[in-house]
PDB file of C-alpha atoms in Angstrom:
ATOM      1  CA  UNK A   1      15.810 -10.395 -26.675  1.00  0.00           C
ATOM      2  CA  UNK A   2      13.978 -13.404 -25.265  1.00  0.00           C
ATOM      3  CA  UNK A   3      17.233 -14.779 -23.868  1.00  0.00           C
ATOM      4  CA  UNK A   4      18.009 -11.413 -22.220  1.00  0.00           C
ATOM      5  CA  UNK A   5      14.536 -11.252 -20.648  1.00  0.00           C
ATOM      6  CA  UNK A   6      14.848 -14.800 -19.306  1.00  0.00           C
ATOM      7  CA  UNK A   7      18.304 -14.013 -17.884  1.00  0.00           C
ATOM      8  CA  UNK A   8      17.013 -10.804 -16.296  1.00  0.00           C
ATOM      9  CA  UNK A   9      13.999 -12.463 -14.650  1.00  0.00           C
ATOM     10  CA  UNK A  10      16.080 -15.385 -13.436  1.00  0.00           C
ATOM     11  CA  UNK A  11      18.601 -13.016 -11.852  1.00  0.00           C
ATOM     12  CA  UNK A  12      15.859 -10.827 -10.356  1.00  0.00           C
ATOM     13  CA  UNK A  13      14.013 -13.767  -8.798  1.00  0.00           C
ATOM     14  CA  UNK A  14      17.299 -15.196  -7.497  1.00  0.00           C
ATOM     15  CA  UNK A  15      17.942 -11.918  -5.676  1.00  0.00           C
ATOM     16  CA  UNK A  16      14.416 -11.290  -4.368  1.00  0.00           C
ATOM     17  CA  UNK A  17      12.889 -14.694  -3.647  1.00  0.00           C
ATOM     18  CA  UNK A  18      14.061 -17.534  -1.406  1.00  0.00           C
ATOM     19  CA  UNK A  19      15.746 -20.590  -2.824  1.00  0.00           C
ATOM     20  CA  UNK A  20      13.138 -23.269  -3.194  1.00  0.00           C
ATOM     21  CA  UNK A  21      13.130 -27.012  -3.248  1.00  0.00           C
ATOM     22  CA  UNK A  22      11.304 -29.030  -5.876  1.00  0.00           C
ATOM     23  CA  UNK A  23       7.631 -28.119  -5.762  1.00  0.00           C
ATOM     24  CA  UNK A  24       5.721 -31.328  -5.156  1.00  0.00           C
ATOM     25  CA  UNK A  25       2.397 -30.028  -3.893  1.00  0.00           C
ATOM     26  CA  UNK A  26      -0.045 -27.422  -5.064  1.00  0.00           C
ATOM     27  CA  UNK A  27       0.483 -25.406  -1.867  1.00  0.00           C
ATOM     28  CA  UNK A  28       4.232 -25.148  -2.516  1.00  0.00           C
ATOM     29  CA  UNK A  29       3.638 -23.969  -6.074  1.00  0.00           C
ATOM     30  CA  UNK A  30       1.077 -21.419  -4.888  1.00  0.00           C
ATOM     31  CA  UNK A  31       3.452 -20.111  -2.221  1.00  0.00           C
ATOM     32  CA  UNK A  32       6.244 -19.743  -4.802  1.00  0.00           C
ATOM     33  CA  UNK A  33       3.875 -17.910  -7.154  1.00  0.00           C
ATOM     34  CA  UNK A  34       2.864 -15.505  -4.378  1.00  0.00           C
ATOM     35  CA  UNK A  35       6.480 -14.836  -3.381  1.00  0.00           C
ATOM     36  CA  UNK A  36       7.442 -14.083  -6.975  1.00  0.00           C
ATOM     37  CA  UNK A  37       4.390 -11.887  -7.523  1.00  0.00           C
ATOM     38  CA  UNK A  38       5.158  -9.905  -4.374  1.00  0.00           C
ATOM     39  CA  UNK A  39       8.743  -9.404  -5.495  1.00  0.00           C
ATOM     40  CA  UNK A  40       7.490  -8.040  -8.831  1.00  0.00           C
ATOM     41  CA  UNK A  41       5.063  -5.696  -7.025  1.00  0.00           C
ATOM     42  CA  UNK A  42       7.844  -4.502  -4.739  1.00  0.00           C
ATOM     43  CA  UNK A  43      10.154  -3.968  -7.703  1.00  0.00           C
ATOM     44  CA  UNK A  44       7.645  -1.714  -9.456  1.00  0.00           C
ATOM     45  CA  UNK A  45       6.762   0.122  -6.234  1.00  0.00           C
ATOM     46  CA  UNK A  46      10.436   0.777  -5.510  1.00  0.00           C
ATOM     47  CA  UNK A  47      10.958   1.888  -9.100  1.00  0.00           C
ATOM     48  CA  UNK A  48       8.141   4.399  -8.687  1.00  0.00           C
ATOM     49  CA  UNK A  49       9.237   5.621  -5.236  1.00  0.00           C
ATOM     50  CA  UNK A  50      13.003   5.963  -5.600  1.00  0.00           C
ATOM     51  CA  UNK A  51      12.934   8.914  -8.037  1.00  0.00           C
ATOM     52  CA  UNK A  52      10.864  10.892  -5.543  1.00  0.00           C
ATOM     53  CA  UNK A  53      13.548  10.478  -2.893  1.00  0.00           C
ATOM     54  CA  UNK A  54      16.224  11.902  -5.164  1.00  0.00           C
ATOM     55  CA  UNK A  55      14.072  14.539  -6.881  1.00  0.00           C
ATOM     56  CA  UNK A  56      12.082  15.675  -3.864  1.00  0.00           C
ATOM     57  CA  UNK A  57      14.911  17.829  -2.553  1.00  0.00           C
ATOM     58  CA  UNK A  58      13.833  20.619  -4.865  1.00  0.00           C
ATOM     59  CA  UNK A  59      11.121  22.692  -3.206  1.00  0.00           C
ATOM     60  CA  UNK A  60       9.646  20.027  -0.921  1.00  0.00           C
ATOM     61  CA  UNK A  61       9.392  20.076   2.863  1.00  0.00           C
ATOM     62  CA  UNK A  62      11.716  17.989   4.973  1.00  0.00           C
ATOM     63  CA  UNK A  63       8.705  16.095   6.338  1.00  0.00           C
ATOM     64  CA  UNK A  64       7.867  14.793   2.860  1.00  0.00           C
ATOM     65  CA  UNK A  65      11.498  13.811   2.254  1.00  0.00           C
ATOM     66  CA  UNK A  66      11.459  11.897   5.548  1.00  0.00           C
ATOM     67  CA  UNK A  67       8.200  10.149   4.597  1.00  0.00           C
ATOM     68  CA  UNK A  68       9.579   9.175   1.182  1.00  0.00           C
ATOM     69  CA  UNK A  69      12.769   7.793   2.718  1.00  0.00           C
ATOM     70  CA  UNK A  70      10.698   5.887   5.284  1.00  0.00           C
ATOM     71  CA  UNK A  71       8.515   4.439   2.524  1.00  0.00           C
ATOM     72  CA  UNK A  72      11.529   3.263   0.502  1.00  0.00           C
ATOM     73  CA  UNK A  73      13.170   1.764   3.578  1.00  0.00           C
ATOM     74  CA  UNK A  74      10.011  -0.173   4.513  1.00  0.00           C
ATOM     75  CA  UNK A  75       9.794  -1.477   0.945  1.00  0.00           C
ATOM     76  CA  UNK A  76      13.410  -2.632   1.185  1.00  0.00           C
ATOM     77  CA  UNK A  77      12.551  -4.308   4.491  1.00  0.00           C
ATOM     78  CA  UNK A  78       9.588  -6.014   2.806  1.00  0.00           C
ATOM     79  CA  UNK A  79      11.883  -7.158   0.003  1.00  0.00           C
ATOM     80  CA  UNK A  80      14.315  -8.574   2.574  1.00  0.00           C
ATOM     81  CA  UNK A  81      11.492 -10.365   4.413  1.00  0.00           C
ATOM     82  CA  UNK A  82      10.264 -11.751   1.101  1.00  0.00           C
ATOM     83  CA  UNK A  83      13.766 -13.033   0.330  1.00  0.00           C
ATOM     84  CA  UNK A  84      13.892 -14.767   3.700  1.00  0.00           C
ATOM     85  CA  UNK A  85      10.546 -16.491   2.995  1.00  0.00           C
ATOM     86  CA  UNK A  86       8.287 -14.498   5.328  1.00  0.00           C
ATOM     87  CA  UNK A  87       5.504 -13.802   2.839  1.00  0.00           C
ATOM     88  CA  UNK A  88       2.876 -12.554   5.297  1.00  0.00           C
ATOM     89  CA  UNK A  89       5.313 -10.267   7.107  1.00  0.00           C
ATOM     90  CA  UNK A  90       6.614  -8.868   3.830  1.00  0.00           C
ATOM     91  CA  UNK A  91       3.095  -8.276   2.544  1.00  0.00           C
ATOM     92  CA  UNK A  92       1.999  -6.571   5.739  1.00  0.00           C
ATOM     93  CA  UNK A  93       5.111  -4.356   5.716  1.00  0.00           C
ATOM     94  CA  UNK A  94       4.540  -3.412   2.085  1.00  0.00           C
ATOM     95  CA  UNK A  95       0.836  -2.666   2.591  1.00  0.00           C
ATOM     96  CA  UNK A  96       1.382  -0.664   5.761  1.00  0.00           C
ATOM     97  CA  UNK A  97       3.913   1.432   3.857  1.00  0.00           C
ATOM     98  CA  UNK A  98       1.413   2.004   1.034  1.00  0.00           C
ATOM     99  CA  UNK A  99      -1.407   2.916   3.422  1.00  0.00           C
ATOM    100  CA  UNK A 100       0.842   5.218   5.465  1.00  0.00           C
ATOM    101  CA  UNK A 101       2.099   7.065   2.378  1.00  0.00           C
ATOM    102  CA  UNK A 102      -1.467   7.468   1.071  1.00  0.00           C
ATOM    103  CA  UNK A 103      -2.647   8.909   4.392  1.00  0.00           C
ATOM    104  CA  UNK A 104       0.313  11.290   4.665  1.00  0.00           C
ATOM    105  CA  UNK A 105      -0.177  12.433   1.058  1.00  0.00           C
ATOM    106  CA  UNK A 106      -3.875  13.024   1.682  1.00  0.00           C
ATOM    107  CA  UNK A 107      -3.096  14.984   4.824  1.00  0.00           C
ATOM    108  CA  UNK A 108      -0.389  17.126   3.229  1.00  0.00           C
ATOM    109  CA  UNK A 109      -2.355  17.918   0.076  1.00  0.00           C
ATOM    110  CA  UNK A 110      -5.549  18.762   1.947  1.00  0.00           C
ATOM    111  CA  UNK A 111      -3.767  21.377   4.066  1.00  0.00           C
ATOM    112  CA  UNK A 112      -3.876  23.907   1.247  1.00  0.00           C
ATOM    113  CA  UNK A 113      -7.276  22.941  -0.208  1.00  0.00           C
ATOM    114  CA  UNK A 114      -9.730  21.316   2.224  1.00  0.00           C
ATOM    115  CA  UNK A 115     -12.018  20.122  -0.582  1.00  0.00           C
ATOM    116  CA  UNK A 116      -9.330  17.551  -1.475  1.00  0.00           C
ATOM    117  CA  UNK A 117     -10.179  15.646   1.715  1.00  0.00           C
ATOM    118  CA  UNK A 118     -13.192  14.152  -0.025  1.00  0.00           C
ATOM    119  CA  UNK A 119     -11.510  12.422  -2.940  1.00  0.00           C
ATOM    120  CA  UNK A 120      -8.017  11.704  -1.601  1.00  0.00           C
ATOM    121  CA  UNK A 121      -9.292   8.803   0.522  1.00  0.00           C
ATOM    122  CA  UNK A 122     -10.331   6.628  -2.400  1.00  0.00           C
ATOM    123  CA  UNK A 123      -6.803   5.243  -3.064  1.00  0.00           C
ATOM    124  CA  UNK A 124      -6.993   3.499   0.326  1.00  0.00           C
ATOM    125  CA  UNK A 125      -9.028   0.792  -1.384  1.00  0.00           C
ATOM    126  CA  UNK A 126      -6.084  -0.302  -3.579  1.00  0.00           C
ATOM    127  CA  UNK A 127      -3.899  -1.905  -0.862  1.00  0.00           C
ATOM    128  CA  UNK A 128      -6.872  -4.020   0.190  1.00  0.00           C
ATOM    129  CA  UNK A 129      -7.023  -5.571  -3.266  1.00  0.00           C
ATOM    130  CA  UNK A 130      -3.342  -6.401  -3.044  1.00  0.00           C
ATOM    131  CA  UNK A 131      -3.886  -7.867   0.433  1.00  0.00           C
ATOM    132  CA  UNK A 132      -6.423 -10.252  -1.057  1.00  0.00           C
ATOM    133  CA  UNK A 133      -3.720 -11.717  -3.280  1.00  0.00           C
ATOM    134  CA  UNK A 134      -1.189 -12.521  -0.574  1.00  0.00           C
ATOM    135  CA  UNK A 135      -2.846 -12.681   2.845  1.00  0.00           C
ATOM    136  CA  UNK A 136      -5.506 -15.001   4.316  1.00  0.00           C
ATOM    137  CA  UNK A 137      -9.155 -14.159   3.661  1.00  0.00           C
ATOM    138  CA  UNK A 138      -9.690 -12.347   6.988  1.00  0.00           C
ATOM    139  CA  UNK A 139      -6.724  -9.961   6.653  1.00  0.00           C
ATOM    140  CA  UNK A 140      -8.245  -7.584   4.040  1.00  0.00           C
ATOM    141  CA  UNK A 141     -11.380  -7.271   6.174  1.00  0.00           C
ATOM    142  CA  UNK A 142      -9.294  -6.467   9.237  1.00  0.00           C
ATOM    143  CA  UNK A 143      -7.301  -3.874   7.290  1.00  0.00           C
ATOM    144  CA  UNK A 144     -10.562  -2.372   5.962  1.00  0.00           C
ATOM    145  CA  UNK A 145     -11.967  -2.014   9.470  1.00  0.00           C
ATOM    146  CA  UNK A 146      -8.735  -0.381  10.679  1.00  0.00           C
ATOM    147  CA  UNK A 147      -8.788   2.020   7.715  1.00  0.00           C
ATOM    148  CA  UNK A 148     -12.429   2.938   8.356  1.00  0.00           C
ATOM    149  CA  UNK A 149     -11.844   3.595  12.055  1.00  0.00           C
ATOM    150  CA  UNK A 150      -8.809   5.725  11.250  1.00  0.00           C
ATOM    151  CA  UNK A 151     -10.711   7.647   8.576  1.00  0.00           C
ATOM    152  CA  UNK A 152     -13.631   8.303  10.934  1.00  0.00           C
ATOM    153  CA  UNK A 153     -11.228   9.598  13.590  1.00  0.00           C
ATOM    154  CA  UNK A 154      -9.379  11.749  11.083  1.00  0.00           C
ATOM    155  CA  UNK A 155     -12.454  13.353   9.552  1.00  0.00           C
ATOM    156  CA  UNK A 156     -14.533  13.679  12.732  1.00  0.00           C
ATOM    157  CA  UNK A 157     -11.808  14.824  15.115  1.00  0.00           C
ATOM    158  CA  UNK A 158      -8.692  16.085  13.324  1.00  0.00           C
ATOM    159  CA  UNK A 159     -10.365  17.865  10.375  1.00  0.00           C
ATOM    160  CA  UNK A 160     -13.758  18.502  11.931  1.00  0.00           C
ATOM    161  CA  UNK A 161     -13.498  22.307  11.759  1.00  0.00           C
ATOM    162  CA  UNK A 162     -12.787  22.282   8.024  1.00  0.00           C
ATOM    163  CA  UNK A 163     -15.415  19.628   7.258  1.00  0.00           C
ATOM    164  CA  UNK A 164     -18.181  21.511   9.091  1.00  0.00           C
ATOM    165  CA  UNK A 165     -17.764  24.444   6.697  1.00  0.00           C
ATOM    166  CA  UNK A 166     -17.927  22.177   3.636  1.00  0.00           C
ATOM    167  CA  UNK A 167     -20.676  19.673   4.540  1.00  0.00           C
ATOM    168  CA  UNK A 168     -23.783  19.688   6.671  1.00  0.00           C
ATOM    169  CA  UNK A 169     -24.436  16.931   9.208  1.00  0.00           C
ATOM    170  CA  UNK A 170     -26.423  14.580   6.915  1.00  0.00           C
ATOM    171  CA  UNK A 171     -24.004  15.134   4.021  1.00  0.00           C
ATOM    172  CA  UNK A 172     -21.068  14.346   6.284  1.00  0.00           C
ATOM    173  CA  UNK A 173     -22.621  11.080   7.461  1.00  0.00           C
ATOM    174  CA  UNK A 174     -23.471  10.145   3.857  1.00  0.00           C
ATOM    175  CA  UNK A 175     -19.866  10.803   2.808  1.00  0.00           C
ATOM    176  CA  UNK A 176     -18.478   8.667   5.643  1.00  0.00           C
ATOM    177  CA  UNK A 177     -20.880   5.817   4.852  1.00  0.00           C
ATOM    178  CA  UNK A 178     -19.973   5.978   1.156  1.00  0.00           C
ATOM    179  CA  UNK A 179     -16.214   5.865   1.781  1.00  0.00           C
ATOM    180  CA  UNK A 180     -16.554   3.026   4.320  1.00  0.00           C
ATOM    181  CA  UNK A 181     -18.700   1.027   1.902  1.00  0.00           C
ATOM    182  CA  UNK A 182     -16.099   1.582  -0.824  1.00  0.00           C
ATOM    183  CA  UNK A 183     -13.281   0.377   1.423  1.00  0.00           C
ATOM    184  CA  UNK A 184     -15.136  -2.647   2.814  1.00  0.00           C
ATOM    185  CA  UNK A 185     -16.454  -3.651  -0.629  1.00  0.00           C
ATOM    186  CA  UNK A 186     -12.957  -3.579  -2.082  1.00  0.00           C
ATOM    187  CA  UNK A 187     -11.777  -5.752   0.823  1.00  0.00           C
ATOM    188  CA  UNK A 188     -14.527  -8.295   0.167  1.00  0.00           C
ATOM    189  CA  UNK A 189     -13.900  -8.439  -3.560  1.00  0.00           C
TER     190      UNK A 189
END
Protein backbone atom coordinates (compact mmCIF):
# COMPACT_ATOMS: atom_id res chain seq x y z
CA UNK A 1 0.00 0.00 0.00
CA UNK A 2 2.87 2.36 0.78
CA UNK A 3 4.39 1.70 -2.64
CA UNK A 4 1.03 2.43 -4.33
CA UNK A 5 0.65 5.70 -2.41
CA UNK A 6 4.17 6.80 -3.32
CA UNK A 7 3.55 5.93 -6.99
CA UNK A 8 0.24 7.81 -6.95
CA UNK A 9 1.69 10.97 -5.38
CA UNK A 10 4.69 10.91 -7.69
CA UNK A 11 2.43 10.64 -10.74
CA UNK A 12 0.06 13.33 -9.43
CA UNK A 13 2.86 15.81 -8.73
CA UNK A 14 4.43 15.06 -12.11
CA UNK A 15 1.15 16.01 -13.79
CA UNK A 16 0.30 19.07 -11.69
CA UNK A 17 3.60 20.71 -10.75
CA UNK A 18 6.45 22.01 -12.91
CA UNK A 19 9.62 20.04 -13.37
CA UNK A 20 12.16 21.37 -10.94
CA UNK A 21 15.90 21.52 -10.78
CA UNK A 22 17.87 20.52 -7.71
CA UNK A 23 16.76 22.68 -4.81
CA UNK A 24 19.84 24.44 -3.49
CA UNK A 25 18.33 27.31 -1.55
CA UNK A 26 15.62 27.63 1.04
CA UNK A 27 13.56 29.83 -1.30
CA UNK A 28 13.53 27.14 -4.00
CA UNK A 29 12.40 24.51 -1.50
CA UNK A 30 9.69 26.82 -0.17
CA UNK A 31 8.45 27.57 -3.69
CA UNK A 32 8.30 23.84 -4.49
CA UNK A 33 6.39 23.18 -1.26
CA UNK A 34 3.87 25.91 -2.11
CA UNK A 35 3.38 24.61 -5.66
CA UNK A 36 2.76 21.09 -4.40
CA UNK A 37 0.42 22.28 -1.66
CA UNK A 38 -1.59 24.31 -4.17
CA UNK A 39 -1.87 21.31 -6.47
CA UNK A 40 -3.22 19.24 -3.56
CA UNK A 41 -5.74 21.99 -2.70
CA UNK A 42 -6.83 22.20 -6.32
CA UNK A 43 -7.17 18.42 -6.52
CA UNK A 44 -9.51 18.32 -3.53
CA UNK A 45 -11.47 21.36 -4.73
CA UNK A 46 -11.94 19.81 -8.17
CA UNK A 47 -12.93 16.52 -6.56
CA UNK A 48 -15.61 18.35 -4.58
CA UNK A 49 -16.85 20.48 -7.50
CA UNK A 50 -16.97 18.00 -10.38
CA UNK A 51 -19.86 15.90 -9.01
CA UNK A 52 -22.01 19.03 -8.82
CA UNK A 53 -21.51 19.67 -12.53
CA UNK A 54 -22.73 16.20 -13.45
CA UNK A 55 -25.44 15.91 -10.79
CA UNK A 56 -26.75 19.46 -10.94
CA UNK A 57 -28.78 18.79 -14.07
CA UNK A 58 -31.57 17.38 -11.95
CA UNK A 59 -33.83 20.19 -10.75
CA UNK A 60 -31.30 23.04 -10.78
CA UNK A 61 -31.45 26.27 -12.76
CA UNK A 62 -29.29 26.77 -15.80
CA UNK A 63 -27.60 29.71 -14.07
CA UNK A 64 -26.26 27.41 -11.34
CA UNK A 65 -25.07 24.88 -13.92
CA UNK A 66 -23.23 27.69 -15.73
CA UNK A 67 -21.65 28.88 -12.46
CA UNK A 68 -20.52 25.34 -11.59
CA UNK A 69 -19.00 24.84 -15.04
CA UNK A 70 -17.27 28.22 -14.76
CA UNK A 71 -15.88 27.29 -11.34
CA UNK A 72 -14.50 23.97 -12.60
CA UNK A 73 -12.98 25.62 -15.67
CA UNK A 74 -11.24 28.29 -13.56
CA UNK A 75 -9.87 25.57 -11.29
CA UNK A 76 -8.52 23.74 -14.34
CA UNK A 77 -6.97 27.02 -15.49
CA UNK A 78 -5.40 27.44 -12.05
CA UNK A 79 -4.06 23.89 -12.27
CA UNK A 80 -2.57 24.66 -15.69
CA UNK A 81 -0.98 27.88 -14.39
CA UNK A 82 0.41 25.95 -11.43
CA UNK A 83 1.90 23.37 -13.81
CA UNK A 84 3.56 26.14 -15.80
CA UNK A 85 5.11 27.57 -12.60
CA UNK A 86 2.94 30.67 -12.17
CA UNK A 87 2.15 30.20 -8.48
CA UNK A 88 0.70 33.66 -7.79
CA UNK A 89 -1.49 33.62 -10.90
CA UNK A 90 -2.74 30.13 -10.12
CA UNK A 91 -3.49 31.07 -6.52
CA UNK A 92 -5.33 34.22 -7.52
CA UNK A 93 -7.37 32.30 -10.12
CA UNK A 94 -8.26 29.62 -7.59
CA UNK A 95 -9.22 32.12 -4.88
CA UNK A 96 -11.26 34.29 -7.22
CA UNK A 97 -13.17 31.18 -8.26
CA UNK A 98 -13.81 30.28 -4.61
CA UNK A 99 -14.93 33.80 -3.71
CA UNK A 100 -17.15 34.06 -6.80
CA UNK A 101 -18.86 30.73 -6.10
CA UNK A 102 -19.43 31.69 -2.45
CA UNK A 103 -21.01 35.00 -3.45
CA UNK A 104 -23.23 33.41 -6.10
CA UNK A 105 -24.31 30.68 -3.66
CA UNK A 106 -25.12 33.29 -1.02
CA UNK A 107 -27.11 35.31 -3.53
CA UNK A 108 -29.06 32.34 -4.89
CA UNK A 109 -29.88 30.85 -1.49
CA UNK A 110 -30.95 34.18 0.01
CA UNK A 111 -33.51 34.75 -2.75
CA UNK A 112 -35.97 32.38 -1.11
CA UNK A 113 -35.16 33.19 2.53
CA UNK A 114 -33.73 36.67 3.19
CA UNK A 115 -32.60 35.76 6.71
CA UNK A 116 -29.87 33.61 5.11
CA UNK A 117 -28.09 36.80 4.03
CA UNK A 118 -26.72 37.19 7.54
CA UNK A 119 -24.83 33.93 7.90
CA UNK A 120 -23.96 33.05 4.30
CA UNK A 121 -21.18 35.67 4.21
CA UNK A 122 -19.00 33.99 6.81
CA UNK A 123 -17.40 31.49 4.36
CA UNK A 124 -15.75 34.45 2.62
CA UNK A 125 -13.12 34.36 5.35
CA UNK A 126 -11.82 30.93 4.25
CA UNK A 127 -10.16 31.98 0.95
CA UNK A 128 -8.24 34.66 2.84
CA UNK A 129 -6.62 32.00 5.00
CA UNK A 130 -5.59 30.11 1.89
CA UNK A 131 -4.24 33.33 0.38
CA UNK A 132 -1.96 33.69 3.39
CA UNK A 133 -0.30 30.40 2.51
CA UNK A 134 0.58 31.20 -1.09
CA UNK A 135 0.57 34.95 -1.70
CA UNK A 136 2.70 37.80 -0.31
CA UNK A 137 1.68 39.32 3.02
CA UNK A 138 -0.24 42.25 1.49
CA UNK A 139 -2.45 40.15 -0.82
CA UNK A 140 -4.85 38.77 1.85
CA UNK A 141 -5.38 42.30 3.17
CA UNK A 142 -6.14 43.56 -0.32
CA UNK A 143 -8.57 40.69 -0.91
CA UNK A 144 -10.22 41.41 2.47
CA UNK A 145 -10.74 45.06 1.59
CA UNK A 146 -12.21 44.11 -1.80
CA UNK A 147 -14.55 41.60 -0.13
CA UNK A 148 -15.68 44.17 2.45
CA UNK A 149 -16.39 46.82 -0.18
CA UNK A 150 -18.33 44.31 -2.27
CA UNK A 151 -20.29 43.12 0.77
CA UNK A 152 -21.16 46.69 1.77
CA UNK A 153 -22.38 47.41 -1.76
CA UNK A 154 -24.37 44.19 -1.90
CA UNK A 155 -26.10 44.63 1.44
CA UNK A 156 -26.62 48.40 1.30
CA UNK A 157 -27.66 48.73 -2.34
CA UNK A 158 -28.71 45.41 -3.89
CA UNK A 159 -30.51 43.87 -0.88
CA UNK A 160 -31.37 47.06 0.97
CA UNK A 161 -35.15 46.58 0.74
CA UNK A 162 -35.00 43.12 2.31
CA UNK A 163 -32.48 44.14 4.98
CA UNK A 164 -34.55 47.13 6.13
CA UNK A 165 -37.40 44.79 7.07
CA UNK A 166 -35.08 42.49 9.04
CA UNK A 167 -32.75 44.94 10.84
CA UNK A 168 -32.99 48.46 12.15
CA UNK A 169 -30.33 51.05 11.31
CA UNK A 170 -28.04 50.44 14.33
CA UNK A 171 -28.39 46.66 14.01
CA UNK A 172 -27.50 46.86 10.33
CA UNK A 173 -24.35 48.88 11.02
CA UNK A 174 -23.38 46.47 13.83
CA UNK A 175 -23.81 43.51 11.46
CA UNK A 176 -21.67 45.13 8.77
CA UNK A 177 -18.94 46.01 11.27
CA UNK A 178 -18.96 42.46 12.66
CA UNK A 179 -18.66 40.82 9.23
CA UNK A 180 -15.90 43.23 8.14
CA UNK A 181 -13.97 42.59 11.35
CA UNK A 182 -14.32 38.84 10.78
CA UNK A 183 -13.01 39.12 7.22
CA UNK A 184 -10.13 41.48 8.03
CA UNK A 185 -9.12 39.47 11.12
CA UNK A 186 -8.96 36.27 9.10
CA UNK A 187 -6.79 38.08 6.53
CA UNK A 188 -4.39 39.25 9.24
CA UNK A 189 -4.13 35.85 10.88
